Amino acid sequence: MEQVFNVPRVVIGAPQGRSGKTTVTLGLIAALSARGLKVQPFKKGPDFIDPGWLGRVAGRVCRNLDAFFMDRETLRWSLYRGGAGADVAVIEGAMGLFDGVDLAGSGSTAEIAKALSAPVLLVVNAVRMTRSIAAVVLGCQHFDPEVSIGGVILNNVARPRHERMLRAAVENFCGLPVVGALPKNRAWQIPDRHLGLIPVGEDDRLWQAVEAARAGAEEHLDLDAILAIARAAPPLPLPAPPVETGVRLTEPVRIGVFRDRAFSFYYPENLEALEEAGARLVFIDALHDPLPEVDAVYIGGGFPEVFGAELEANRSLREALRSRVEEGLPVYAECGGLIYLSRSLTYEGRRFAMAGVFPFDVTVDNEPRGHGYMRLRALEGNPYFPPGREIKGHEFHHSALAVLPPEGRFGFTVERGYGIDGTRDGLVYKNVLGAYCHIHALAVPDWAVVFVSKAAAYRDQKRSKNQALAGV
């Protein structure tokens, strides 16, 4: 008999971006949590900021579901693993419901919903719309018959008469329940900047917007109806777990992870993969901490430009990292981490000294350079991936590197995306790789094993050298 699992679940989708999915999702999770339910949040697509908010509200680590990175079995494994012990899973979509990387809609929110057999709650921005809402909803209902629209949530409703007209149009022409109608309310809007919402850890005052969204959800969403839709999702075949990987170590390696207000973009699966491969993670506040005794360093993305003065002020960390790199310390850096490894960072007319591992300067402005999914091919000399290896990832950056010196070595060619210069990404120096590309461990399962192996080799080499100097 086939083994199955069942997690009550809904996908929050919309006909187009900027319809209010994040506000609805935050409010819904907060309202369900206030009822005492354990809510497991998920976010569709490559994103770090929204998951931070969703996880904070739910009190559970938010995980990303991405059909560009993951096949159907891996998506279901993520749902199974992340949703264990939860009463309901709420999955926030991205962009429009059917928007993907190509004409077939590959990687879309709809593909996630189909892979997980999850009903969709369609959030429709009702500004300047009445009867036409039925045409929009009908289009989503019938565009792909395999996608199940479970209900509709009206957003930005003007007044009670407007709501009555919208409800009647949806229920009469589409045969779907309207499970919520949110009036216009600026108090629910969470401030953003050039990469999206302000990260959850930067300003606790932003929590007021979440509290307002919770109150709005409790008042204007039919929570019982939404739970009934989620609980009607069918059981799924129990997925096979990913192949376990690890490094045979006599003791764990210590991997330092920059994690603070400047560097907060990490997929939980990446950190878990490092631990499962044999690492003990040591979190470092790059704004204040010295460099501890570690065997490797992982620097994720974030907003180093916003905290440039504080990063510059922590001179001991910058100099210690540069010195240890010369000794062979393995370092893996993504986007904001790449910027930190530069010589300097210029933002809003101010120039800040960085670690100086790579001899280039960076300027950050409001012009997007790279935005979206990436497909890379590893080059000879890449310390973490063999030549020719395809790497899937994503980028979202508003920074540009000055002209690279002749000795600069690239780690990848770019087959999709922009990277550093439109054709190449990733700079290599000794055991350091810094790239604009963000990877997800479930899409690159050998990354953690190789990184931990590099850390172990560095540790053993350092110990042997110290023993030789001590005459042991």
Short mmCIF file of C-alpha atoms in Angstrom, two decimals:
data_model
loop_
_atom_site.label_atom_id
_atom_site.label_comp_id
_atom_site.label_asym_id
_atom_site.label_seq_id
_atom_site.Cartn_x
_atom_site.Cartn_y
_atom_site.Cartn_z
CA MET A 1 0.00 0.00 0.00
CA GLU A 2 1.35 3.41 -1.00
CA GLN A 3 2.34 5.61 1.91
CA VAL A 4 0.86 9.11 1.91
CA PHE A 5 1.04 12.27 3.96
CA ASN A 6 -1.37 15.13 4.30
CA VAL A 7 -0.72 18.74 5.23
CA PRO A 8 -3.72 21.09 4.99
CA ARG A 9 -2.52 23.78 2.60
CA VAL A 10 -3.41 26.77 0.45
CA VAL A 11 -1.49 28.84 -2.07
CA ILE A 12 -1.99 32.61 -2.04
CA GLY A 13 -1.92 33.65 -5.71
CA ALA A 14 -3.03 36.61 -7.80
CA PRO A 15 -3.63 37.50 -11.44
CA GLN A 16 -0.65 39.87 -11.28
CA GLY A 17 2.01 41.17 -8.96
CA ARG A 18 1.32 44.05 -6.57
CA SER A 19 -2.16 42.68 -5.85
CA GLY A 20 -1.59 42.38 -2.10
CA LYS A 21 -0.45 38.75 -1.71
CA THR A 22 2.13 39.50 0.97
CA THR A 23 -0.26 41.61 3.06
CA VAL A 24 -2.94 38.93 2.82
CA THR A 25 -0.47 36.15 3.63
CA LEU A 26 0.98 37.97 6.63
CA GLY A 27 -2.46 38.84 7.96
CA LEU A 28 -3.77 35.31 7.42
CA ILE A 29 -0.80 33.65 9.14
CA ALA A 30 -1.00 36.07 12.06
CA ALA A 31 -4.75 35.58 12.46
CA LEU A 32 -4.54 31.77 12.30
CA SER A 33 -1.61 31.78 14.73
CA ALA A 34 -3.63 33.93 17.12
CA ARG A 35 -6.21 31.13 17.12
CA GLY A 36 -3.55 28.81 18.46
CA LEU A 37 -2.90 27.01 15.17
CA LYS A 38 0.61 26.01 14.10
CA VAL A 39 1.06 27.63 10.70
CA GLN A 40 3.93 26.61 8.44
CA PRO A 41 4.80 29.40 5.98
CA PHE A 42 6.30 28.85 2.56
CA LYS A 43 7.30 31.34 -0.11
CA LYS A 44 7.30 30.57 -3.80
CA GLY A 45 10.40 31.51 -5.71
CA PRO A 46 13.79 32.97 -4.86
CA ASP A 47 13.26 35.40 -2.00
CA PHE A 48 14.82 36.13 1.37
CA ILE A 49 12.91 39.15 2.67
CA ASP A 50 9.29 37.97 2.51
CA PRO A 51 10.22 34.64 4.17
CA GLY A 52 11.80 36.58 7.03
CA TRP A 53 8.50 38.30 7.73
CA LEU A 54 6.41 35.16 7.22
CA GLY A 55 8.63 33.15 9.55
CA ARG A 56 8.62 35.87 12.20
CA VAL A 57 4.82 36.01 12.18
CA ALA A 58 4.35 32.23 12.19
CA GLY A 59 7.07 31.46 14.72
CA ARG A 60 8.35 28.75 12.35
CA VAL A 61 11.14 28.91 9.78
CA CYS A 62 9.72 29.85 6.38
CA ARG A 63 10.96 27.74 3.47
CA ASN A 64 11.10 28.47 -0.24
CA LEU A 65 9.40 26.36 -2.88
CA ASP A 66 10.77 26.86 -6.37
CA ALA A 67 9.98 24.78 -9.45
CA PHE A 68 13.00 26.23 -11.29
CA PHE A 69 15.33 24.75 -8.67
CA MET A 70 13.32 21.72 -7.57
CA ASP A 71 11.54 18.85 -9.29
CA ARG A 72 8.12 17.69 -8.11
CA GLU A 73 9.55 15.12 -5.69
CA THR A 74 11.81 17.71 -4.05
CA LEU A 75 8.95 20.20 -3.75
CA ARG A 76 6.84 17.59 -1.99
CA TRP A 77 9.76 16.67 0.27
CA SER A 78 10.06 20.33 1.29
CA LEU A 79 6.35 20.46 2.07
CA TYR A 80 6.56 17.19 4.01
CA ARG A 81 9.63 18.18 6.00
CA GLY A 82 8.67 21.81 6.64
CA GLY A 83 5.02 21.06 7.34
CA ALA A 84 5.66 18.32 9.88
CA GLY A 85 3.65 19.07 13.01
CA ALA A 86 1.83 22.03 11.46
CA ASP A 87 -1.94 22.46 11.42
CA VAL A 88 -1.89 24.24 8.07
CA ALA A 89 0.63 25.38 5.46
CA VAL A 90 0.25 28.79 3.82
CA ILE A 91 2.24 29.26 0.63
CA GLU A 92 2.72 32.78 -0.69
CA GLY A 93 3.01 32.90 -4.48
CA ALA A 94 5.03 35.34 -6.58
CA MET A 95 4.12 37.60 -9.48
CA GLY A 96 1.01 36.53 -11.40
CA LEU A 97 -0.34 33.03 -10.86
CA PHE A 98 0.79 31.75 -14.27
CA ASP A 99 3.94 33.84 -14.72
CA GLY A 100 7.06 31.71 -15.16
CA VAL A 101 10.41 31.76 -16.89
CA ASP A 102 9.02 30.93 -20.35
CA LEU A 103 5.85 30.78 -22.46
CA ALA A 104 4.94 27.47 -20.84
CA GLY A 105 4.92 29.11 -17.40
CA SER A 106 7.74 26.96 -16.06
CA GLY A 107 8.50 27.76 -12.43
CA SER A 108 5.23 29.65 -11.89
CA THR A 109 3.09 29.72 -8.78
CA ALA A 110 0.57 27.60 -10.69
CA GLU A 111 3.23 24.90 -11.16
CA ILE A 112 3.84 24.86 -7.40
CA ALA A 113 0.11 24.54 -6.73
CA LYS A 114 -0.16 21.63 -9.17
CA ALA A 115 2.90 19.83 -7.83
CA LEU A 116 1.51 20.04 -4.29
CA SER A 117 -2.18 19.54 -5.23
CA ALA A 118 -2.84 22.72 -3.28
CA PRO A 119 -5.95 24.89 -3.76
CA VAL A 120 -5.34 28.53 -4.65
CA LEU A 121 -6.87 31.53 -2.92
CA LEU A 122 -6.91 34.19 -5.63
CA VAL A 123 -6.21 37.72 -4.37
CA VAL A 124 -7.67 40.26 -6.79
CA ASN A 125 -6.89 43.97 -6.61
CA ALA A 126 -10.39 45.36 -7.06
CA VAL A 127 -9.43 49.00 -7.62
CA ARG A 128 -11.65 50.54 -10.34
CA MET A 129 -13.32 47.19 -11.05
CA THR A 130 -16.80 45.72 -10.56
CA ARG A 131 -18.34 43.13 -12.93
CA SER A 132 -15.05 42.72 -14.81
CA ILE A 133 -13.68 40.82 -11.84
CA ALA A 134 -15.66 37.81 -13.03
CA ALA A 135 -13.79 37.83 -16.34
CA VAL A 136 -10.44 37.96 -14.53
CA VAL A 137 -11.35 35.12 -12.16
CA LEU A 138 -12.87 33.00 -14.95
CA GLY A 139 -9.66 33.40 -16.92
CA CYS A 140 -7.63 32.06 -14.00
CA GLN A 141 -10.14 29.24 -13.45
CA HIS A 142 -9.99 27.96 -17.01
CA PHE A 143 -6.50 28.90 -18.20
CA ASP A 144 -5.09 25.69 -16.72
CA PRO A 145 -7.73 23.14 -15.65
CA GLU A 146 -5.20 21.37 -13.41
CA VAL A 147 -5.02 24.43 -11.13
CA SER A 148 -7.74 24.43 -8.50
CA ILE A 149 -9.01 27.88 -7.49
CA GLY A 150 -10.60 27.34 -4.08
CA GLY A 151 -11.79 30.86 -3.34
CA VAL A 152 -11.33 34.57 -3.98
CA ILE A 153 -10.11 37.35 -1.70
CA LEU A 154 -11.01 40.88 -2.73
CA ASN A 155 -8.39 43.53 -1.98
CA ASN A 156 -8.62 47.32 -1.92
CA VAL A 157 -12.42 47.38 -1.80
CA ALA A 158 -13.73 50.95 -1.83
CA ARG A 159 -17.03 50.74 0.10
CA PRO A 160 -19.84 48.27 1.03
CA ARG A 161 -21.71 48.76 -2.26
CA HIS A 162 -18.49 48.05 -4.18
CA GLU A 163 -18.00 44.86 -2.17
CA ARG A 164 -21.56 43.66 -2.83
CA MET A 165 -21.13 44.10 -6.58
CA LEU A 166 -17.80 42.28 -6.60
CA ARG A 167 -19.11 39.38 -4.50
CA ALA A 168 -22.18 38.97 -6.69
CA ALA A 169 -20.09 38.93 -9.88
CA VAL A 170 -17.67 36.28 -8.58
CA GLU A 171 -20.28 34.05 -6.98
CA ASN A 172 -22.78 34.22 -9.87
CA PHE A 173 -20.45 33.97 -12.87
CA CYS A 174 -17.58 31.93 -11.41
CA GLY A 175 -19.28 29.74 -8.83
CA LEU A 176 -16.52 30.43 -6.32
CA PRO A 177 -16.82 31.61 -2.72
CA VAL A 178 -15.48 35.01 -1.79
CA VAL A 179 -13.64 34.28 1.45
CA GLY A 180 -12.53 37.80 2.24
CA ALA A 181 -12.82 41.43 1.29
CA LEU A 182 -10.14 43.83 2.49
CA PRO A 183 -10.83 47.57 2.34
CA LYS A 184 -8.19 50.07 1.36
CA ASN A 185 -5.93 50.65 4.36
CA ARG A 186 -2.47 52.18 4.26
CA ALA A 187 -1.75 50.96 7.79
CA TRP A 188 -1.23 47.46 6.39
CA GLN A 189 1.49 48.48 3.96
CA ILE A 190 5.02 47.44 4.97
CA PRO A 191 7.68 49.90 3.78
CA ASP A 192 10.09 48.68 1.12
CA ARG A 193 13.31 49.64 -0.57
CA HIS A 194 15.00 48.72 -3.85
CA LEU A 195 15.07 44.93 -3.21
CA GLY A 196 11.53 44.70 -1.81
CA LEU A 197 10.27 44.85 1.76
CA ILE A 198 12.54 46.11 4.52
CA PRO A 199 14.04 42.99 6.18
CA VAL A 200 12.30 41.90 9.35
CA GLY A 201 15.32 42.35 11.63
CA GLU A 202 16.03 45.99 10.81
CA ASP A 203 13.22 47.92 12.45
CA ASP A 204 10.82 46.57 15.07
CA ARG A 205 8.48 49.50 14.45
CA LEU A 206 7.48 47.82 11.19
CA TRP A 207 5.81 45.19 13.32
CA GLN A 208 2.94 47.64 13.69
CA ALA A 209 2.02 47.05 10.05
CA VAL A 210 1.89 43.30 10.66
CA GLU A 211 -0.34 43.79 13.69
CA ALA A 212 -2.65 45.94 11.57
CA ALA A 213 -2.72 43.23 8.88
CA ARG A 214 -3.62 40.63 11.55
CA ALA A 215 -6.49 42.75 12.82
CA GLY A 216 -7.65 43.29 9.24
CA ALA A 217 -7.55 39.56 8.49
CA GLU A 218 -9.50 38.73 11.63
CA GLU A 219 -12.18 41.26 10.70
CA HIS A 220 -12.38 40.83 6.92
CA LEU A 221 -11.34 37.23 6.09
CA ASP A 222 -13.55 34.17 6.59
CA LEU A 223 -10.94 32.14 8.44
CA ASP A 224 -13.20 29.11 8.88
CA ALA A 225 -13.91 28.95 5.16
CA ILE A 226 -10.20 29.30 4.35
CA LEU A 227 -9.33 26.47 6.74
CA ALA A 228 -11.99 24.28 5.16
CA ILE A 229 -10.46 24.89 1.73
CA ALA A 230 -6.99 24.06 3.05
CA ARG A 231 -8.19 20.87 4.74
CA ALA A 232 -9.84 19.69 1.53
CA ALA A 233 -6.44 19.37 -0.16
CA PRO A 234 -5.87 15.69 -0.97
CA PRO A 235 -3.17 13.45 0.53
CA LEU A 236 0.12 13.20 -1.38
CA PRO A 237 2.42 10.23 -1.95
CA LEU A 238 5.17 10.16 0.66
CA PRO A 239 8.24 11.60 -1.10
CA ALA A 240 11.62 9.92 -1.05
CA PRO A 241 14.13 11.93 1.02
CA PRO A 242 17.13 13.40 -0.80
CA VAL A 243 20.24 11.26 -0.80
CA GLU A 244 22.10 11.82 2.45
CA THR A 245 25.53 13.31 2.01
CA GLY A 246 28.28 14.10 4.45
CA VAL A 247 31.98 14.18 5.07
CA ARG A 248 33.73 11.62 7.27
CA LEU A 249 35.16 13.85 9.98
CA THR A 250 36.65 12.99 13.34
CA GLU A 251 35.23 16.28 14.60
CA PRO A 252 33.02 18.97 13.07
CA VAL A 253 34.57 21.88 11.21
CA ARG A 254 33.70 25.40 12.33
CA ILE A 255 32.16 27.52 9.59
CA GLY A 256 31.69 31.20 10.32
CA VAL A 257 28.47 32.70 8.92
CA PHE A 258 28.03 36.47 8.70
CA ARG A 259 24.51 36.92 10.07
CA ASP A 260 23.33 40.36 11.17
CA ARG A 261 21.40 43.35 9.87
CA ALA A 262 23.74 43.73 6.88
CA PHE A 263 23.86 40.05 5.90
CA SER A 264 20.61 38.17 6.37
CA PHE A 265 19.94 36.44 3.05
CA TYR A 266 20.32 32.73 3.77
CA TYR A 267 18.11 29.83 2.80
CA PRO A 268 17.56 27.65 5.89
CA GLU A 269 18.28 24.61 3.73
CA ASN A 270 21.77 25.95 2.99
CA LEU A 271 22.62 26.27 6.67
CA GLU A 272 21.06 22.88 7.40
CA ALA A 273 23.02 21.29 4.55
CA LEU A 274 26.29 22.57 6.02
CA GLU A 275 25.41 21.13 9.42
CA GLU A 276 24.36 17.81 7.92
CA ALA A 277 27.64 17.67 6.00
CA GLY A 278 29.63 18.01 9.21
CA ALA A 279 29.83 21.71 10.10
CA ARG A 280 29.25 23.56 13.33
CA LEU A 281 28.01 27.03 12.42
CA VAL A 282 29.46 30.05 14.21
CA PHE A 283 27.40 33.18 13.58
CA ILE A 284 29.32 36.44 13.21
CA ASP A 285 27.97 39.98 13.49
CA ALA A 286 30.03 41.73 10.82
CA LEU A 287 29.12 45.12 12.30
CA HIS A 288 30.75 44.43 15.66
CA ASP A 289 32.43 41.03 16.08
CA PRO A 290 36.07 40.04 15.57
CA LEU A 291 36.83 37.04 13.40
CA PRO A 292 36.66 33.93 15.60
CA GLU A 293 38.65 30.74 15.09
CA VAL A 294 36.88 29.17 12.13
CA ASP A 295 37.81 26.81 9.31
CA ALA A 296 35.76 28.56 6.59
CA VAL A 297 33.49 31.58 6.16
CA TYR A 298 30.11 31.84 4.42
CA ILE A 299 28.91 35.39 3.61
CA GLY A 300 25.39 35.61 2.24
CA GLY A 301 23.56 38.50 0.68
CA GLY A 302 21.87 41.46 2.28
CA PHE A 303 22.24 45.23 2.40
CA PRO A 304 25.91 46.04 3.07
CA GLU A 305 25.38 49.42 1.42
CA VAL A 306 22.89 50.47 4.12
CA PHE A 307 25.40 49.60 6.85
CA GLY A 308 28.57 50.64 5.03
CA ALA A 309 29.83 52.92 7.80
CA GLU A 310 29.46 50.24 10.47
CA LEU A 311 31.10 47.58 8.31
CA GLU A 312 34.00 49.95 7.64
CA ALA A 313 34.30 50.71 11.35
CA ASN A 314 34.84 47.03 12.17
CA ARG A 315 38.38 47.19 10.86
CA SER A 316 39.65 44.21 12.85
CA LEU A 317 37.22 41.84 11.11
CA ARG A 318 38.06 43.17 7.65
CA GLU A 319 41.80 42.89 8.18
CA ALA A 320 41.63 39.50 9.88
CA LEU A 321 39.53 38.05 7.07
CA ARG A 322 41.92 39.38 4.43
CA SER A 323 44.89 37.94 6.32
CA ARG A 324 43.29 34.53 6.76
CA VAL A 325 42.37 34.39 3.08
CA GLU A 326 46.06 34.72 2.27
CA GLU A 327 46.62 31.65 4.45
CA GLY A 328 44.08 29.67 2.42
CA LEU A 329 40.86 30.17 4.43
CA PRO A 330 37.91 28.90 2.32
CA VAL A 331 35.31 31.62 1.77
CA TYR A 332 32.02 31.34 -0.12
CA ALA A 333 30.27 34.68 -0.72
CA GLU A 334 27.01 35.60 -2.46
CA CYS A 335 26.03 39.06 -3.76
CA GLY A 336 26.31 41.24 -0.63
CA GLY A 337 29.13 38.95 0.44
CA LEU A 338 30.90 39.58 -2.87
CA ILE A 339 30.56 43.31 -2.23
CA TYR A 340 32.08 42.90 1.24
CA LEU A 341 35.11 41.20 -0.28
CA SER A 342 35.73 44.21 -2.54
CA ARG A 343 38.15 47.05 -1.93
CA SER A 344 35.45 49.67 -1.41
CA LEU A 345 31.73 50.31 -1.61
CA THR A 346 30.18 53.59 -2.79
CA TYR A 347 26.53 54.32 -1.98
CA GLU A 348 24.62 57.61 -2.07
CA GLY A 349 27.84 59.54 -2.61
CA ARG A 350 29.74 57.98 0.31
CA ARG A 351 32.65 55.59 -0.03
CA PHE A 352 33.31 52.85 2.54
CA ALA A 353 36.32 50.57 2.87
CA MET A 354 35.56 46.85 2.61
CA ALA A 355 37.68 43.74 3.23
CA GLY A 356 39.91 44.17 0.17
CA VAL A 357 40.16 40.47 -0.71
CA PHE A 358 39.44 41.30 -4.36
CA PRO A 359 41.05 44.34 -6.02
CA PHE A 360 37.92 46.04 -7.30
CA ASP A 361 35.48 48.74 -6.18
CA VAL A 362 31.69 48.58 -6.13
CA THR A 363 29.03 51.22 -6.71
CA VAL A 364 25.43 50.68 -5.61
CA ASP A 365 22.63 52.77 -7.09
CA ASN A 366 18.95 52.47 -8.00
CA GLU A 367 19.49 50.84 -11.38
CA PRO A 368 18.90 47.06 -11.40
CA ARG A 369 21.81 45.19 -13.01
CA GLY A 370 20.75 41.60 -12.52
CA HIS A 371 17.28 40.36 -11.61
CA GLY A 372 15.94 36.82 -11.92
CA TYR A 373 16.96 33.24 -12.39
CA MET A 374 20.47 32.29 -13.42
CA ARG A 375 22.06 29.35 -15.16
CA LEU A 376 25.83 29.21 -14.85
CA ARG A 377 28.59 26.92 -16.10
CA ALA A 378 31.63 26.39 -13.87
CA LEU A 379 35.05 27.28 -15.28
CA GLU A 380 38.46 25.74 -14.72
CA GLY A 381 39.93 26.84 -11.40
CA ASN A 382 36.59 27.18 -9.61
CA PRO A 383 37.36 25.94 -6.07
CA TYR A 384 33.88 24.52 -5.38
CA PHE A 385 32.51 23.18 -8.67
CA PRO A 386 34.15 21.04 -11.38
CA PRO A 387 34.60 22.53 -14.88
CA GLY A 388 31.43 22.33 -16.94
CA ARG A 389 29.10 21.84 -13.97
CA GLU A 390 25.74 23.57 -14.49
CA ILE A 391 24.57 25.68 -11.55
CA LYS A 392 21.05 27.05 -11.17
CA GLY A 393 20.59 30.10 -8.99
CA HIS A 394 19.21 33.62 -8.96
CA GLU A 395 20.37 37.23 -8.66
CA PHE A 396 18.89 40.56 -7.64
CA HIS A 397 21.39 43.38 -7.37
CA HIS A 398 21.76 47.09 -8.02
CA SER A 399 25.54 47.19 -7.90
CA ALA A 400 28.31 47.26 -10.47
CA LEU A 401 32.00 46.42 -10.29
CA ALA A 402 34.66 48.75 -11.64
CA VAL A 403 36.90 47.44 -14.42
CA LEU A 404 38.48 44.22 -13.23
CA PRO A 405 42.26 43.93 -13.13
CA PRO A 406 43.95 41.50 -15.55
CA GLU A 407 44.61 38.98 -12.80
CA GLY A 408 40.92 38.68 -11.91
CA ARG A 409 39.72 35.11 -12.40
CA PHE A 410 36.10 34.22 -13.08
CA GLY A 411 34.39 31.13 -11.68
CA PHE A 412 31.47 30.85 -14.11
CA THR A 413 30.21 31.70 -17.55
CA VAL A 414 26.63 32.98 -17.59
CA GLU A 415 24.12 31.14 -19.77
CA ARG A 416 21.09 32.88 -18.26
CA GLY A 417 21.20 36.08 -16.23
CA TYR A 418 23.69 38.91 -15.92
CA GLY A 419 26.22 38.18 -13.18
CA ILE A 420 29.18 40.54 -13.10
CA ASP A 421 29.34 41.67 -16.72
CA GLY A 422 26.57 39.89 -18.60
CA THR A 423 28.70 36.93 -19.63
CA ARG A 424 30.64 35.96 -16.49
CA ASP A 425 30.05 35.66 -12.76
CA GLY A 426 32.04 34.65 -9.72
CA LEU A 427 35.54 35.82 -8.88
CA VAL A 428 38.14 33.36 -7.62
CA TYR A 429 41.15 34.03 -5.42
CA LYS A 430 42.87 31.12 -3.67
CA ASN A 431 40.04 29.34 -1.80
CA VAL A 432 37.61 32.23 -2.18
CA LEU A 433 34.63 32.32 -4.53
CA GLY A 434 32.44 35.42 -4.57
CA ALA A 435 29.51 35.65 -7.00
CA TYR A 436 26.29 37.56 -7.53
CA CYS A 437 24.51 34.22 -7.89
CA HIS A 438 22.58 32.89 -4.90
CA ILE A 439 22.26 29.11 -4.80
CA HIS A 440 19.79 26.85 -3.01
CA ALA A 441 21.21 23.69 -1.43
CA LEU A 442 18.36 21.52 -2.71
CA ALA A 443 19.30 22.53 -6.27
CA VAL A 444 23.06 22.14 -5.68
CA PRO A 445 23.24 19.27 -3.16
CA ASP A 446 27.01 18.72 -3.42
CA TRP A 447 27.90 22.35 -2.58
CA ALA A 448 27.79 21.86 1.20
CA VAL A 449 29.85 18.66 1.08
CA VAL A 450 32.58 20.30 -1.00
CA PHE A 451 32.62 23.41 1.20
CA VAL A 452 32.89 21.36 4.39
CA SER A 453 35.64 19.26 2.80
CA LYS A 454 37.57 22.42 1.95
CA ALA A 455 37.16 23.61 5.53
CA ALA A 456 38.45 20.30 6.89
CA ALA A 457 41.47 20.36 4.58
CA TYR A 458 42.29 23.93 5.66
CA ARG A 459 41.97 23.00 9.34
CA ASP A 460 44.22 19.96 8.97
CA GLN A 461 46.80 21.94 7.02
CA LYS A 462 46.81 24.67 9.67
CA ARG A 463 47.20 22.13 12.46
CA SER A 464 50.07 20.39 10.68
CA LYS A 465 51.81 23.72 10.19
CA ASN A 466 51.37 24.69 13.84
CA GLN A 467 52.67 21.31 14.99
CA ALA A 468 55.70 21.65 12.75
CA LEU A 469 56.44 25.10 14.13
CA ALA A 470 56.10 23.73 17.66
CA GLY A 471 58.47 20.90 16.84
CA VAL A 472 55.90 18.20 17.57
#
